JSON list of C-alpha atoms and ligand atoms in Angstrom, two decimals:
[
{"chain": "Y", "resi": 10, "resn": "HIS", "atom": "CA", "xyz": [-10.60, -43.47, 31.96]},
{"chain": "Y", "resi": 11, "resn": "PRO", "atom": "CA", "xyz": [-10.75, -43.81, 28.25]},
{"chain": "Y", "resi": 12, "resn": "ASP", "atom": "CA", "xyz": [-11.34, -40.58, 26.31]},
{"chain": "Y", "resi": 13, "resn": "LEU", "atom": "CA", "xyz": [-14.77, -40.99, 24.70]},
{"chain": "Y", "resi": 14, "resn": "SER", "atom": "CA", "xyz": [-15.14, -37.31, 23.79]},
{"chain": "Y", "resi": 15, "resn": "LEU", "atom": "CA", "xyz": [-16.33, -38.13, 20.31]},
{"chain": "Y", "resi": 16, "resn": "ALA", "atom": "CA", "xyz": [-19.09, -40.49, 21.40]},
{"chain": "Y", "resi": 17, "resn": "GLY", "atom": "CA", "xyz": [-22.21, -39.83, 19.07]},
{"chain": "Y", "resi": 18, "resn": "LYS", "atom": "CA", "xyz": [-20.03, -38.04, 16.41]},
{"chain": "Y", "resi": 19, "resn": "HIS", "atom": "CA", "xyz": [-19.67, -39.19, 12.79]},
{"chain": "Y", "resi": 20, "resn": "VAL", "atom": "CA", "xyz": [-16.23, -38.98, 11.38]},
{"chain": "Y", "resi": 21, "resn": "LEU", "atom": "CA", "xyz": [-15.48, -39.51, 7.62]},
{"chain": "Y", "resi": 22, "resn": "ILE", "atom": "CA", "xyz": [-11.89, -40.00, 6.61]},
{"chain": "Y", "resi": 23, "resn": "THR", "atom": "CA", "xyz": [-10.24, -40.53, 3.17]},
{"chain": "Y", "resi": 24, "resn": "ALA", "atom": "CA", "xyz": [-7.13, -42.53, 3.12]},
{"chain": "Y", "resi": 25, "resn": "GLY", "atom": "CA", "xyz": [-4.49, -44.15, 0.90]},
{"chain": "Y", "resi": 26, "resn": "PRO", "atom": "CA", "xyz": [-3.64, -43.49, -2.76]},
{"chain": "Y", "resi": 27, "resn": "THR", "atom": "CA", "xyz": [-5.90, -43.65, -5.77]},
{"chain": "Y", "resi": 28, "resn": "GLN", "atom": "CA", "xyz": [-5.03, -45.77, -8.89]},
{"chain": "Y", "resi": 29, "resn": "GLU", "atom": "CA", "xyz": [-5.91, -44.30, -12.23]},
{"chain": "Y", "resi": 30, "resn": "PRO", "atom": "CA", "xyz": [-5.88, -47.09, -14.85]},
{"chain": "Y", "resi": 31, "resn": "MET", "atom": "CA", "xyz": [-4.68, -46.75, -18.37]},
{"chain": "Y", "resi": 32, "resn": "ASP", "atom": "CA", "xyz": [-5.44, -50.24, -19.48]},
{"chain": "Y", "resi": 33, "resn": "PRO", "atom": "CA", "xyz": [-6.44, -53.56, -17.78]},
{"chain": "Y", "resi": 34, "resn": "VAL", "atom": "CA", "xyz": [-2.86, -54.08, -16.42]},
{"chain": "Y", "resi": 35, "resn": "ARG", "atom": "CA", "xyz": [-1.41, -50.60, -15.68]},
{"chain": "Y", "resi": 36, "resn": "PHE", "atom": "CA", "xyz": [-2.26, -47.61, -13.58]},
{"chain": "Y", "resi": 37, "resn": "ILE", "atom": "CA", "xyz": [-0.87, -44.23, -12.48]},
{"chain": "Y", "resi": 38, "resn": "SER", "atom": "CA", "xyz": [-0.59, -43.96, -8.60]},
{"chain": "Y", "resi": 39, "resn": "ASN", "atom": "CA", "xyz": [1.60, -42.66, -5.85]},
{"chain": "Y", "resi": 40, "resn": "HIS", "atom": "CA", "xyz": [3.39, -43.99, -2.59]},
{"chain": "Y", "resi": 41, "resn": "SER", "atom": "CA", "xyz": [0.76, -43.35, -0.09]},
{"chain": "Y", "resi": 42, "resn": "SER", "atom": "CA", "xyz": [0.51, -46.28, 2.39]},
{"chain": "Y", "resi": 43, "resn": "GLY", "atom": "CA", "xyz": [-2.84, -45.31, 3.89]},
{"chain": "Y", "resi": 44, "resn": "LYS", "atom": "CA", "xyz": [-1.23, -45.35, 7.38]},
{"chain": "Y", "resi": 45, "resn": "GLN", "atom": "CA", "xyz": [-1.94, -41.70, 8.32]},
{"chain": "Y", "resi": 46, "resn": "GLY", "atom": "CA", "xyz": [-5.66, -42.07, 7.43]},
{"chain": "Y", "resi": 47, "resn": "TYR", "atom": "CA", "xyz": [-6.03, -45.29, 9.08]},
{"chain": "Y", "resi": 48, "resn": "ALA", "atom": "CA", "xyz": [-4.35, -44.02, 12.31]},
{"chain": "Y", "resi": 49, "resn": "ILE", "atom": "CA", "xyz": [-6.81, -41.15, 12.46]},
{"chain": "Y", "resi": 50, "resn": "ALA", "atom": "CA", "xyz": [-9.68, -43.55, 11.95]},
{"chain": "Y", "resi": 51, "resn": "GLN", "atom": "CA", "xyz": [-8.50, -45.80, 14.79]},
{"chain": "Y", "resi": 52, "resn": "ALA", "atom": "CA", "xyz": [-8.03, -42.80, 17.06]},
{"chain": "Y", "resi": 53, "resn": "ALA", "atom": "CA", "xyz": [-11.63, -41.58, 16.22]},
{"chain": "Y", "resi": 54, "resn": "LYS", "atom": "CA", "xyz": [-12.97, -45.02, 16.92]},
{"chain": "Y", "resi": 55, "resn": "ASP", "atom": "CA", "xyz": [-11.10, -45.22, 20.19]},
{"chain": "Y", "resi": 56, "resn": "MET", "atom": "CA", "xyz": [-12.62, -41.83, 21.15]},
{"chain": "Y", "resi": 57, "resn": "GLY", "atom": "CA", "xyz": [-16.03, -43.31, 20.61]},
{"chain": "Y", "resi": 58, "resn": "ALA", "atom": "CA", "xyz": [-17.04, -42.02, 17.14]},
{"chain": "Y", "resi": 59, "resn": "ASN", "atom": "CA", "xyz": [-18.91, -43.68, 14.28]},
{"chain": "Y", "resi": 60, "resn": "VAL", "atom": "CA", "xyz": [-16.17, -43.93, 11.73]},
{"chain": "Y", "resi": 61, "resn": "THR", "atom": "CA", "xyz": [-16.39, -44.25, 7.96]},
{"chain": "Y", "resi": 62, "resn": "VAL", "atom": "CA", "xyz": [-13.10, -44.64, 5.91]},
{"chain": "Y", "resi": 63, "resn": "VAL", "atom": "CA", "xyz": [-13.09, -44.25, 2.13]},
{"chain": "Y", "resi": 64, "resn": "CYS", "atom": "CA", "xyz": [-9.87, -45.78, 1.15]},
{"chain": "Y", "resi": 65, "resn": "GLY", "atom": "CA", "xyz": [-7.89, -46.26, -2.03]},
{"chain": "Y", "resi": 66, "resn": "PRO", "atom": "CA", "xyz": [-5.90, -49.54, -2.65]},
{"chain": "Y", "resi": 67, "resn": "CYS", "atom": "CA", "xyz": [-3.57, -50.11, 0.28]},
{"chain": "Y", "resi": 68, "resn": "ALA", "atom": "CA", "xyz": [-2.04, -53.17, 2.14]},
{"chain": "Y", "resi": 69, "resn": "LEU", "atom": "CA", "xyz": [-3.60, -52.46, 5.55]},
{"chain": "Y", "resi": 70, "resn": "ALA", "atom": "CA", "xyz": [-6.16, -54.68, 7.13]},
{"chain": "Y", "resi": 71, "resn": "ASP", "atom": "CA", "xyz": [-9.69, -53.30, 7.53]},
{"chain": "Y", "resi": 72, "resn": "LEU", "atom": "CA", "xyz": [-10.26, -51.69, 10.90]},
{"chain": "Y", "resi": 73, "resn": "PRO", "atom": "CA", "xyz": [-12.70, -53.59, 13.04]},
{"chain": "Y", "resi": 74, "resn": "GLY", "atom": "CA", "xyz": [-15.86, -51.56, 13.96]},
{"chain": "Y", "resi": 75, "resn": "VAL", "atom": "CA", "xyz": [-15.15, -49.03, 11.20]},
{"chain": "Y", "resi": 76, "resn": "LYS", "atom": "CA", "xyz": [-17.26, -48.74, 8.02]},
{"chain": "Y", "resi": 77, "resn": "MET", "atom": "CA", "xyz": [-14.67, -49.38, 5.31]},
{"chain": "Y", "resi": 78, "resn": "ILE", "atom": "CA", "xyz": [-15.52, -48.33, 1.72]},
{"chain": "Y", "resi": 79, "resn": "HIS", "atom": "CA", "xyz": [-12.84, -49.51, -0.72]},
{"chain": "Y", "resi": 80, "resn": "VAL", "atom": "CA", "xyz": [-12.37, -47.58, -4.02]},
{"chain": "Y", "resi": 81, "resn": "GLN", "atom": "CA", "xyz": [-9.81, -47.51, -6.76]},
{"chain": "Y", "resi": 82, "resn": "THR", "atom": "CA", "xyz": [-9.98, -44.19, -8.62]},
{"chain": "Y", "resi": 83, "resn": "ALA", "atom": "CA", "xyz": [-10.45, -40.51, -7.66]},
{"chain": "Y", "resi": 84, "resn": "GLN", "atom": "CA", "xyz": [-13.90, -40.46, -9.24]},
{"chain": "Y", "resi": 85, "resn": "GLU", "atom": "CA", "xyz": [-14.98, -43.56, -7.18]},
{"chain": "Y", "resi": 86, "resn": "MET", "atom": "CA", "xyz": [-13.66, -41.77, -4.07]},
{"chain": "Y", "resi": 87, "resn": "PHE", "atom": "CA", "xyz": [-15.51, -38.73, -5.01]},
{"chain": "Y", "resi": 88, "resn": "GLU", "atom": "CA", "xyz": [-18.80, -40.70, -5.35]},
{"chain": "Y", "resi": 89, "resn": "ALA", "atom": "CA", "xyz": [-18.32, -42.30, -1.98]},
{"chain": "Y", "resi": 90, "resn": "VAL", "atom": "CA", "xyz": [-17.54, -39.07, -0.27]},
{"chain": "Y", "resi": 91, "resn": "LYS", "atom": "CA", "xyz": [-20.54, -37.33, -1.84]},
{"chain": "Y", "resi": 92, "resn": "GLU", "atom": "CA", "xyz": [-22.71, -40.20, -0.39]},
{"chain": "Y", "resi": 93, "resn": "ASN", "atom": "CA", "xyz": [-21.26, -39.85, 3.12]},
{"chain": "Y", "resi": 94, "resn": "TYR", "atom": "CA", "xyz": [-20.17, -36.32, 3.87]},
{"chain": "Y", "resi": 95, "resn": "GLU", "atom": "CA", "xyz": [-23.53, -34.77, 4.73]},
{"chain": "Y", "resi": 96, "resn": "LYS", "atom": "CA", "xyz": [-24.09, -36.71, 7.96]},
{"chain": "Y", "resi": 97, "resn": "ALA", "atom": "CA", "xyz": [-20.50, -36.42, 9.08]},
{"chain": "Y", "resi": 98, "resn": "ASP", "atom": "CA", "xyz": [-19.54, -34.03, 11.93]},
{"chain": "Y", "resi": 99, "resn": "TYR", "atom": "CA", "xyz": [-15.72, -34.20, 11.22]},
{"chain": "Y", "resi": 100, "resn": "ILE", "atom": "CA", "xyz": [-14.19, -34.89, 7.87]},
{"chain": "Y", "resi": 101, "resn": "ILE", "atom": "CA", "xyz": [-10.49, -35.53, 7.46]},
{"chain": "Y", "resi": 102, "resn": "MET", "atom": "CA", "xyz": [-9.13, -35.93, 3.91]},
{"chain": "Y", "resi": 103, "resn": "ALA", "atom": "CA", "xyz": [-5.82, -37.78, 4.29]},
{"chain": "Y", "resi": 104, "resn": "ALA", "atom": "CA", "xyz": [-5.97, -39.52, 0.87]},
{"chain": "Y", "resi": 105, "resn": "ALA", "atom": "CA", "xyz": [-3.32, -38.80, -1.72]},
{"chain": "Y", "resi": 106, "resn": "VAL", "atom": "CA", "xyz": [-5.78, -38.45, -4.60]},
{"chain": "Y", "resi": 107, "resn": "GLY", "atom": "CA", "xyz": [-4.44, -38.52, -8.14]},
{"chain": "Y", "resi": 108, "resn": "ASP", "atom": "CA", "xyz": [-4.74, -35.08, -9.69]},
{"chain": "Y", "resi": 109, "resn": "TYR", "atom": "CA", "xyz": [-5.05, -36.41, -13.24]},
{"chain": "Y", "resi": 110, "resn": "ARG", "atom": "CA", "xyz": [-6.33, -39.68, -14.88]},
{"chain": "Y", "resi": 111, "resn": "PRO", "atom": "CA", "xyz": [-5.79, -41.09, -18.38]},
{"chain": "Y", "resi": 112, "resn": "GLU", "atom": "CA", "xyz": [-8.40, -39.66, -20.63]},
{"chain": "Y", "resi": 113, "resn": "VAL", "atom": "CA", "xyz": [-8.98, -43.08, -22.23]},
{"chain": "Y", "resi": 114, "resn": "ILE", "atom": "CA", "xyz": [-8.84, -46.47, -20.55]},
{"chain": "Y", "resi": 115, "resn": "SER", "atom": "CA", "xyz": [-8.01, -48.96, -23.18]},
{"chain": "Y", "resi": 116, "resn": "ASP", "atom": "CA", "xyz": [-10.02, -52.16, -23.06]},
{"chain": "Y", "resi": 117, "resn": "GLN", "atom": "CA", "xyz": [-6.99, -54.11, -24.24]},
{"chain": "Y", "resi": 118, "resn": "LYS", "atom": "CA", "xyz": [-3.40, -54.09, -22.94]},
{"chain": "Y", "resi": 119, "resn": "ILE", "atom": "CA", "xyz": [-1.61, -51.12, -24.74]},
{"chain": "Y", "resi": 120, "resn": "LYS", "atom": "CA", "xyz": [1.01, -52.75, -27.02]},
{"chain": "Y", "resi": 121, "resn": "LYS", "atom": "CA", "xyz": [4.68, -51.72, -27.10]},
{"chain": "Y", "resi": 122, "resn": "SER", "atom": "CA", "xyz": [5.43, -50.02, -30.45]},
{"chain": "Y", "resi": 123, "resn": "ASP", "atom": "CA", "xyz": [7.13, -46.64, -31.15]},
{"chain": "Y", "resi": 124, "resn": "GLU", "atom": "CA", "xyz": [10.06, -45.20, -29.27]},
{"chain": "Y", "resi": 125, "resn": "THR", "atom": "CA", "xyz": [7.89, -42.63, -27.61]},
{"chain": "Y", "resi": 126, "resn": "MET", "atom": "CA", "xyz": [4.23, -42.75, -26.66]},
{"chain": "Y", "resi": 127, "resn": "GLN", "atom": "CA", "xyz": [1.88, -40.11, -25.42]},
{"chain": "Y", "resi": 128, "resn": "LEU", "atom": "CA", "xyz": [-0.69, -40.53, -22.71]},
{"chain": "Y", "resi": 129, "resn": "ARG", "atom": "CA", "xyz": [-3.23, -37.77, -22.43]},
{"chain": "Y", "resi": 130, "resn": "LEU", "atom": "CA", "xyz": [-4.45, -36.95, -18.95]},
{"chain": "Y", "resi": 131, "resn": "VAL", "atom": "CA", "xyz": [-7.48, -35.10, -17.71]},
{"chain": "Y", "resi": 132, "resn": "LYS", "atom": "CA", "xyz": [-8.03, -33.42, -14.35]},
{"chain": "Y", "resi": 133, "resn": "ASN", "atom": "CA", "xyz": [-9.79, -35.36, -11.59]},
{"chain": "Y", "resi": 134, "resn": "PRO", "atom": "CA", "xyz": [-12.44, -33.75, -9.30]},
{"chain": "Y", "resi": 135, "resn": "ASP", "atom": "CA", "xyz": [-11.02, -32.06, -6.32]},
{"chain": "Y", "resi": 136, "resn": "ILE", "atom": "CA", "xyz": [-12.86, -33.84, -3.60]},
{"chain": "Y", "resi": 137, "resn": "LEU", "atom": "CA", "xyz": [-11.54, -31.60, -0.68]},
{"chain": "Y", "resi": 138, "resn": "ALA", "atom": "CA", "xyz": [-12.55, -28.48, -2.57]},
{"chain": "Y", "resi": 139, "resn": "TYR", "atom": "CA", "xyz": [-16.09, -29.95, -3.28]},
{"chain": "Y", "resi": 140, "resn": "VAL", "atom": "CA", "xyz": [-16.59, -30.67, 0.46]},
{"chain": "Y", "resi": 141, "resn": "GLY", "atom": "CA", "xyz": [-15.27, -27.29, 1.42]},
{"chain": "Y", "resi": 142, "resn": "GLN", "atom": "CA", "xyz": [-17.81, -25.64, -0.92]},
{"chain": "Y", "resi": 143, "resn": "HIS", "atom": "CA", "xyz": [-20.71, -27.82, 0.12]},
{"chain": "Y", "resi": 144, "resn": "LYS", "atom": "CA", "xyz": [-20.15, -28.28, 3.90]},
{"chain": "Y", "resi": 145, "resn": "THR", "atom": "CA", "xyz": [-22.71, -26.78, 6.46]},
{"chain": "Y", "resi": 146, "resn": "HIS", "atom": "CA", "xyz": [-21.91, -27.69, 10.06]},
{"chain": "Y", "resi": 147, "resn": "GLN", "atom": "CA", "xyz": [-18.95, -30.03, 9.37]},
{"chain": "Y", "resi": 148, "resn": "ILE", "atom": "CA", "xyz": [-15.46, -29.35, 10.57]},
{"chain": "Y", "resi": 149, "resn": "LEU", "atom": "CA", "xyz": [-13.09, -30.06, 7.70]},
{"chain": "Y", "resi": 150, "resn": "CYS", "atom": "CA", "xyz": [-9.40, -31.00, 7.80]},
{"chain": "Y", "resi": 151, "resn": "GLY", "atom": "CA", "xyz": [-7.23, -31.28, 4.62]},
{"chain": "Y", "resi": 152, "resn": "PHE", "atom": "CA", "xyz": [-3.72, -32.38, 4.13]},
{"chain": "Y", "resi": 153, "resn": "ALA", "atom": "CA", "xyz": [-0.94, -30.82, 1.99]},
{"chain": "Y", "resi": 154, "resn": "MET", "atom": "CA", "xyz": [2.21, -32.53, 1.07]},
{"chain": "Y", "resi": 155, "resn": "GLU", "atom": "CA", "xyz": [4.67, -30.19, -0.35]},
{"chain": "Y", "resi": 156, "resn": "THR", "atom": "CA", "xyz": [8.32, -30.26, -1.40]},
{"chain": "Y", "resi": 157, "resn": "GLN", "atom": "CA", "xyz": [8.91, -26.52, -1.08]},
{"chain": "Y", "resi": 158, "resn": "ASP", "atom": "CA", "xyz": [7.39, -23.43, 0.72]},
{"chain": "Y", "resi": 159, "resn": "LEU", "atom": "CA", "xyz": [5.34, -25.73, 2.99]},
{"chain": "Y", "resi": 160, "resn": "GLU", "atom": "CA", "xyz": [3.82, -23.17, 5.33]},
{"chain": "Y", "resi": 161, "resn": "LYS", "atom": "CA", "xyz": [2.88, -20.72, 2.68]},
{"chain": "Y", "resi": 162, "resn": "ASN", "atom": "CA", "xyz": [1.31, -23.32, 0.41]},
{"chain": "Y", "resi": 163, "resn": "ALA", "atom": "CA", "xyz": [-0.51, -25.02, 3.19]},
{"chain": "Y", "resi": 164, "resn": "ARG", "atom": "CA", "xyz": [-1.99, -21.75, 4.55]},
{"chain": "Y", "resi": 165, "resn": "GLN", "atom": "CA", "xyz": [-3.15, -20.99, 0.93]},
{"chain": "Y", "resi": 166, "resn": "LYS", "atom": "CA", "xyz": [-4.72, -24.44, 0.64]},
{"chain": "Y", "resi": 167, "resn": "LEU", "atom": "CA", "xyz": [-6.73, -23.83, 3.97]},
{"chain": "Y", "resi": 168, "resn": "ILE", "atom": "CA", "xyz": [-8.11, -20.67, 2.49]},
{"chain": "Y", "resi": 169, "resn": "ASP", "atom": "CA", "xyz": [-8.72, -21.94, -1.08]},
{"chain": "Y", "resi": 170, "resn": "LYS", "atom": "CA", "xyz": [-10.39, -25.15, -0.02]},
{"chain": "Y", "resi": 171, "resn": "ASN", "atom": "CA", "xyz": [-12.36, -23.65, 2.95]},
{"chain": "Y", "resi": 172, "resn": "CYS", "atom": "CA", "xyz": [-10.79, -26.00, 5.52]},
{"chain": "Y", "resi": 173, "resn": "ASP", "atom": "CA", "xyz": [-10.90, -25.51, 9.23]},
{"chain": "Y", "resi": 174, "resn": "VAL", "atom": "CA", "xyz": [-7.62, -27.40, 9.73]},
{"chain": "Y", "resi": 175, "resn": "LEU", "atom": "CA", "xyz": [-4.79, -28.01, 7.26]},
{"chain": "Y", "resi": 176, "resn": "ILE", "atom": "CA", "xyz": [-2.00, -30.41, 7.94]},
{"chain": "Y", "resi": 177, "resn": "GLY", "atom": "CA", "xyz": [1.14, -29.57, 6.00]},
{"chain": "Y", "resi": 178, "resn": "ASN", "atom": "CA", "xyz": [3.90, -32.11, 5.64]},
{"chain": "Y", "resi": 179, "resn": "ASN", "atom": "CA", "xyz": [7.25, -31.87, 3.86]},
{"chain": "Y", "resi": 180, "resn": "LEU", "atom": "CA", "xyz": [8.04, -35.02, 1.83]},
{"chain": "Y", "resi": 181, "resn": "PHE", "atom": "CA", "xyz": [11.76, -34.38, 2.37]},
{"chain": "Y", "resi": 182, "resn": "VAL", "atom": "CA", "xyz": [11.89, -34.05, 6.22]},
{"chain": "Y", "resi": 183, "resn": "GLU", "atom": "CA", "xyz": [13.23, -37.24, 7.99]},
{"chain": "Y", "resi": 184, "resn": "GLY", "atom": "CA", "xyz": [10.47, -39.09, 9.77]},
{"chain": "Y", "resi": 185, "resn": "ALA", "atom": "CA", "xyz": [7.67, -37.50, 7.72]},
{"chain": "Y", "resi": 186, "resn": "GLY", "atom": "CA", "xyz": [5.39, -38.42, 4.83]},
{"chain": "Y", "resi": 187, "resn": "PHE", "atom": "CA", "xyz": [4.68, -41.71, 3.02]},
{"chain": "Y", "resi": 188, "resn": "GLN", "atom": "CA", "xyz": [5.07, -45.22, 4.35]},
{"chain": "Y", "resi": 189, "resn": "GLY", "atom": "CA", "xyz": [6.64, -44.64, 7.82]},
{"chain": "Y", "resi": 190, "resn": "ASP", "atom": "CA", "xyz": [4.82, -44.80, 11.23]},
{"chain": "Y", "resi": 191, "resn": "THR", "atom": "CA", "xyz": [5.81, -41.17, 12.20]},
{"chain": "Y", "resi": 192, "resn": "ASN", "atom": "CA", "xyz": [5.07, -37.78, 10.71]},
{"chain": "Y", "resi": 193, "resn": "VAL", "atom": "CA", "xyz": [6.46, -34.27, 11.15]},
{"chain": "Y", "resi": 194, "resn": "VAL", "atom": "CA", "xyz": [3.82, -31.75, 10.26]},
{"chain": "Y", "resi": 195, "resn": "CYS", "atom": "CA", "xyz": [2.63, -28.21, 10.85]},
{"chain": "Y", "resi": 196, "resn": "LEU", "atom": "CA", "xyz": [-1.08, -27.86, 11.93]},
{"chain": "Y", "resi": 197, "resn": "ILE", "atom": "CA", "xyz": [-2.60, -24.75, 10.50]},
{"chain": "Y", "resi": 198, "resn": "THR", "atom": "CA", "xyz": [-5.98, -23.20, 11.46]},
{"chain": "Y", "resi": 199, "resn": "LYS", "atom": "CA", "xyz": [-7.32, -19.73, 10.47]},
{"chain": "Y", "resi": 200, "resn": "GLU", "atom": "CA", "xyz": [-5.81, -18.38, 13.66]},
{"chain": "Y", "resi": 201, "resn": "SER", "atom": "CA", "xyz": [-2.79, -20.38, 14.33]},
{"chain": "Y", "resi": 202, "resn": "ILE", "atom": "CA", "xyz": [0.15, -22.38, 13.18]},
{"chain": "Y", "resi": 203, "resn": "ASP", "atom": "CA", "xyz": [1.47, -25.20, 15.34]},
{"chain": "Y", "resi": 204, "resn": "ARG", "atom": "CA", "xyz": [4.89, -26.66, 14.24]},
{"chain": "Y", "resi": 205, "resn": "LEU", "atom": "CA", "xyz": [4.60, -30.10, 15.81]},
{"chain": "Y", "resi": 206, "resn": "PRO", "atom": "CA", "xyz": [7.64, -32.38, 16.66]},
{"chain": "Y", "resi": 207, "resn": "LYS", "atom": "CA", "xyz": [7.92, -35.82, 15.28]},
{"chain": "Y", "resi": 208, "resn": "LEU", "atom": "CA", "xyz": [4.87, -37.72, 16.42]},
{"chain": "Y", "resi": 209, "resn": "THR", "atom": "CA", "xyz": [3.59, -41.23, 15.57]},
{"chain": "Y", "resi": 210, "resn": "LYS", "atom": "CA", "xyz": [0.75, -41.15, 13.13]},
{"chain": "Y", "resi": 211, "resn": "SER", "atom": "CA", "xyz": [-1.53, -42.22, 15.81]},
{"chain": "Y", "resi": 212, "resn": "GLU", "atom": "CA", "xyz": [-0.48, -39.46, 18.15]},
{"chain": "Y", "resi": 213, "resn": "LEU", "atom": "CA", "xyz": [-1.04, -37.05, 15.22]},
{"chain": "Y", "resi": 214, "resn": "GLY", "atom": "CA", "xyz": [-4.47, -38.51, 14.74]},
{"chain": "Y", "resi": 215, "resn": "TYR", "atom": "CA", "xyz": [-5.51, -37.69, 18.27]},
{"chain": "Y", "resi": 216, "resn": "LYS", "atom": "CA", "xyz": [-4.06, -34.19, 17.98]},
{"chain": "Y", "resi": 217, "resn": "ILE", "atom": "CA", "xyz": [-6.06, -33.49, 14.86]},
{"chain": "Y", "resi": 218, "resn": "LEU", "atom": "CA", "xyz": [-9.33, -34.83, 16.29]},
{"chain": "Y", "resi": 219, "resn": "LYS", "atom": "CA", "xyz": [-8.87, -32.82, 19.56]},
{"chain": "Y", "resi": 220, "resn": "THR", "atom": "CA", "xyz": [-8.18, -29.74, 17.61]},
{"chain": "Y", "resi": 221, "resn": "MET", "atom": "CA", "xyz": [-11.32, -30.22, 15.47]},
{"chain": "Y", "resi": 222, "resn": "SER", "atom": "CA", "xyz": [-13.38, -30.95, 18.46]},
{"chain": "Y", "resi": 223, "resn": "LYS", "atom": "CA", "xyz": [-12.15, -27.62, 20.10]},
{"chain": "Y", "resi": 224, "resn": "LEU", "atom": "CA", "xyz": [-13.00, -25.66, 16.94]},
{"chain": "Y", "resi": 225, "resn": "GLU", "atom": "CA", "xyz": [-16.48, -27.23, 16.88]},
{"chain": "Y", "resi": 226, "resn": "LYS", "atom": "CA", "xyz": [-17.10, -26.09, 20.53]},
{"chain": "Y", "resi": 227, "resn": "GLU", "atom": "CA", "xyz": [-15.79, -22.51, 19.74]},
{"chain": "Y", "resi": 228, "resn": "LYS", "atom": "CA", "xyz": [-18.25, -22.23, 16.85]},
{"chain": "T", "resi": 17, "resn": "LIG", "atom": "O1", "xyz": [-4.33, -29.57, -3.69]},
{"chain": "T", "resi": 17, "resn": "LIG", "atom": "P1", "xyz": [-3.77, -30.83, -3.05]},
{"chain": "T", "resi": 17, "resn": "LIG", "atom": "O2", "xyz": [-4.08, -32.12, -3.93]},
{"chain": "T", "resi": 17, "resn": "LIG", "atom": "O3", "xyz": [-2.36, -30.78, -2.68]},
{"chain": "T", "resi": 17, "resn": "LIG", "atom": "O4", "xyz": [-4.59, -30.94, -1.78]},
{"chain": "T", "resi": 17, "resn": "LIG", "atom": "C1", "xyz": [-4.34, -32.03, -0.86]},
{"chain": "T", "resi": 17, "resn": "LIG", "atom": "C2", "xyz": [-5.51, -32.28, -0.11]},
{"chain": "T", "resi": 17, "resn": "LIG", "atom": "O5", "xyz": [-6.70, -32.39, -1.00]},
{"chain": "T", "resi": 17, "resn": "LIG", "atom": "C3", "xyz": [-5.56, -33.56, 0.65]},
{"chain": "T", "resi": 17, "resn": "LIG", "atom": "O6", "xyz": [-6.25, -33.33, 1.87]},
{"chain": "T", "resi": 17, "resn": "LIG", "atom": "C4", "xyz": [-6.21, -34.55, -0.38]},
{"chain": "T", "resi": 17, "resn": "LIG", "atom": "O7", "xyz": [-6.84, -35.66, 0.47]},
{"chain": "T", "resi": 17, "resn": "LIG", "atom": "C5", "xyz": [-7.30, -33.62, -0.90]},
{"chain": "T", "resi": 17, "resn": "LIG", "atom": "N1", "xyz": [-7.52, -33.96, -2.35]},
{"chain": "T", "resi": 17, "resn": "LIG", "atom": "C6", "xyz": [-8.78, -34.38, -2.74]},
{"chain": "T", "resi": 17, "resn": "LIG", "atom": "N2", "xyz": [-9.11, -34.56, -3.97]},
{"chain": "T", "resi": 17, "resn": "LIG", "atom": "C7", "xyz": [-8.19, -34.31, -4.95]},
{"chain": "T", "resi": 17, "resn": "LIG", "atom": "C8", "xyz": [-6.87, -33.95, -4.68]},
{"chain": "T", "resi": 17, "resn": "LIG", "atom": "C9", "xyz": [-6.62, -33.77, -3.31]},
{"chain": "T", "resi": 17, "resn": "LIG", "atom": "O8", "xyz": [-9.61, -34.48, -1.83]},
{"chain": "T", "resi": 17, "resn": "LIG", "atom": "N3", "xyz": [-8.50, -34.58, -6.23]}
]
């Protein structure tokens, strides 16, 4: 029998990178492929949920039967999340959101001139922190990609951003992180830490959703 344990539930997922433009041809971004967020979305759909994905620019095909909201910048992602988080039961923020954006977006292509140039950046809204502060019944999962002190930083993020689950991944571990089809993570809740073996991004998607469902039942 298929597992339809999320039937009737609304799941909101952020996925992919953001792009922060500096002029009409250039932007600041990161190496996120969107694969982990999409894999969670597919798992949620297969478990019977109503799924909404807010995704930054990535090369993956839209998921059939999933509401896909395409955005470019962190601010656009923030607006889309604000419009969709209230009705969600589970929220998983797997996007690699740009922390800063160019303060000014030039209308014209910036010309090459001096030997050095300065680009002033301003902070983007922290979408996960916003949802953590405003959530009511929702179960919230954040991600933390770290290059050092993974477990310590991930647990701190769980607390600071008022998450129920925090998935920590170390960029430098083989089989983890951006681009690939597998991930090596620790799954942290307020009570526990689960150091998971190498899993496919799909297997990890199911694991995250099962954990969230268990937490919801215990509430
Ligand atoms: O603090 P840090 O950016 O490392 O936290 C990562 C988590 O926060 C991820 O779940 C990411 O999707 C989310 N995030 C966000 N908005 C930001 C930055 C990160 O939702 N501006």
